[in-house]
PDB file of C-alpha atoms in Angstrom:
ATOM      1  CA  UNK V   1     112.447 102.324  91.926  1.00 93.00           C
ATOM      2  CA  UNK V   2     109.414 101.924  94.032  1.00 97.00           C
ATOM      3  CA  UNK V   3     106.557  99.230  94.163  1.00 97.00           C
ATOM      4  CA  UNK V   4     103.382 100.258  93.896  1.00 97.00           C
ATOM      5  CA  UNK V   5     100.330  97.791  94.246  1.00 97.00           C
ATOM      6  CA  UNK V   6     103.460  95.042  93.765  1.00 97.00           C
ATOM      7  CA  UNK V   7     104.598  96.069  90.761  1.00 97.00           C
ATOM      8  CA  UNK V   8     107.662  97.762  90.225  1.00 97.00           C
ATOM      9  CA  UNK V   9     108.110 101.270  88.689  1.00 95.00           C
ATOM     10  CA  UNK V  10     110.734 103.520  88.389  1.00 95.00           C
ATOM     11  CA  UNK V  11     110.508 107.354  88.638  1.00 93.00           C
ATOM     12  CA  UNK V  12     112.057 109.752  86.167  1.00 90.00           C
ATOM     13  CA  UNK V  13     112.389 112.375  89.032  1.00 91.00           C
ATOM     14  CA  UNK V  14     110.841 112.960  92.616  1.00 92.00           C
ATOM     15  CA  UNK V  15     107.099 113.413  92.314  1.00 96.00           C
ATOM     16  CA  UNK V  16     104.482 113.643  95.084  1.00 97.00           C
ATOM     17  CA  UNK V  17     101.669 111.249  95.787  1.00 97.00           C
ATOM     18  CA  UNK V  18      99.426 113.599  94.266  1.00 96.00           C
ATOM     19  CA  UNK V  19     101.615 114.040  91.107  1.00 96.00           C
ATOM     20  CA  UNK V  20     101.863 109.994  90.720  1.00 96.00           C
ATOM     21  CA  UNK V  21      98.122 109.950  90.993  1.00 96.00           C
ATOM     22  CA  UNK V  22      97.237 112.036  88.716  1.00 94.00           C
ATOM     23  CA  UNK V  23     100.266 110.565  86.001  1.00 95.00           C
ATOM     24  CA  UNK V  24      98.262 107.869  86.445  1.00 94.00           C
ATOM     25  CA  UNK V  25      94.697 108.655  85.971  1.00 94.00           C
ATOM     26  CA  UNK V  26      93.263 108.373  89.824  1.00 93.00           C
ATOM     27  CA  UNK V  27      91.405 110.845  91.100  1.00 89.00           C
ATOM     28  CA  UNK V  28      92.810 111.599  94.342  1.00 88.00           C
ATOM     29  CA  UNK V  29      89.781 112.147  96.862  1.00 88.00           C
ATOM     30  CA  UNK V  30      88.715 108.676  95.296  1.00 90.00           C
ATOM     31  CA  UNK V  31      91.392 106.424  96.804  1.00 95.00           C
ATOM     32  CA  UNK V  32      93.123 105.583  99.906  1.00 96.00           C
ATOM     33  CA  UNK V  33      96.670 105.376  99.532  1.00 98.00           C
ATOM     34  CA  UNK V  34      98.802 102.949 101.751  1.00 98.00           C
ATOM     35  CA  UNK V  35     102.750 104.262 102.243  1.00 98.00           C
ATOM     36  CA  UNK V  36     104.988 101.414 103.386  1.00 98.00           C
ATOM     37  CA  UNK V  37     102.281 100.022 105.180  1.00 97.00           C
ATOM     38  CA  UNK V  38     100.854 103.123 106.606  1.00 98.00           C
ATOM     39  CA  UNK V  39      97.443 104.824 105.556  1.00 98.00           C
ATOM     40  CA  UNK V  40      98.125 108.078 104.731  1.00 97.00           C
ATOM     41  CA  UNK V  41      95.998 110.876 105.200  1.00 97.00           C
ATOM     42  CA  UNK V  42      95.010 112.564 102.175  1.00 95.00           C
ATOM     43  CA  UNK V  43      96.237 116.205 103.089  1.00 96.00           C
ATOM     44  CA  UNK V  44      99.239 115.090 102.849  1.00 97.00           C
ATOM     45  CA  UNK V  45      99.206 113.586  99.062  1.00 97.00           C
ATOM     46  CA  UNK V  46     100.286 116.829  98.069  1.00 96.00           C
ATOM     47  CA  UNK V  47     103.576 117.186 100.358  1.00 97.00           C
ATOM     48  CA  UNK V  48     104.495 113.363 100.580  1.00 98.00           C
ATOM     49  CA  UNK V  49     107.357 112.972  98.377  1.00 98.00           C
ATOM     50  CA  UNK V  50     107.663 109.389  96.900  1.00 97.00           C
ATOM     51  CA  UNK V  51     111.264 108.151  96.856  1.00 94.00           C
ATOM     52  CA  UNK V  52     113.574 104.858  96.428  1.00 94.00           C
ATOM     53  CA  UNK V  53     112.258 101.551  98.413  1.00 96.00           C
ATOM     54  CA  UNK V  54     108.562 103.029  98.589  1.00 97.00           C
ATOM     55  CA  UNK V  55     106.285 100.678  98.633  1.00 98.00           C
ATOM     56  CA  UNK V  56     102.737 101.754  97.886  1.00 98.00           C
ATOM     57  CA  UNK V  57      99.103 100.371  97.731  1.00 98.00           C
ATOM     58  CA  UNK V  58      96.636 102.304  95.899  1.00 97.00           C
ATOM     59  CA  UNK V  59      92.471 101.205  97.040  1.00 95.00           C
ATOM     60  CA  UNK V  60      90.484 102.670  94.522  1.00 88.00           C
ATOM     61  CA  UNK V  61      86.485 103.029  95.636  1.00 76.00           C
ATOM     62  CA  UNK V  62      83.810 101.302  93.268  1.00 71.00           C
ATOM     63  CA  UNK V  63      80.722 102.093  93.359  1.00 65.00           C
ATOM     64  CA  UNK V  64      78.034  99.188  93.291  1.00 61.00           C
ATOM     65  CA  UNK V  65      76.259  96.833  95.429  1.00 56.00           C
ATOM     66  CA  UNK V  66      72.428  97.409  96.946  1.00 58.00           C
ATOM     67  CA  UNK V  67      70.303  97.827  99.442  1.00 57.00           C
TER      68      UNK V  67
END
């Protein structure tokens, strides 16, 4: 079980951040992605194994605004 933007989910099997992104439908070099309360750089999505007690924060970008 982990929590991810304070919602609980549970995980059929290990995954990596990468792997839960992409389940998910995020594009990876699109978000910032917060690992029991630590930004975490994005070359490590791919090695970062999520497991039981994670909590996790997912900031997607969004384009917008002017000038």
């Amino acid at each position: 079980m982990i929590t991810v933007n304070g919602e609980s989910r549970t995980l059929e099997k290990p995954v990596t951040v990468t792997e839960y992104l992409e389940a998910c439908n995020y594009v990876p070099v699109q978000v910032v992605v917060e690992l029991n309360e630590e930004i975490i750089k994005r070359e490590t999505y791919d090695t970062t194994v999520l497991k039981d007690g994670d909590v996790v924060e997912i900031l997607q970008f969004m384009g917008g605004g002017s000038c």
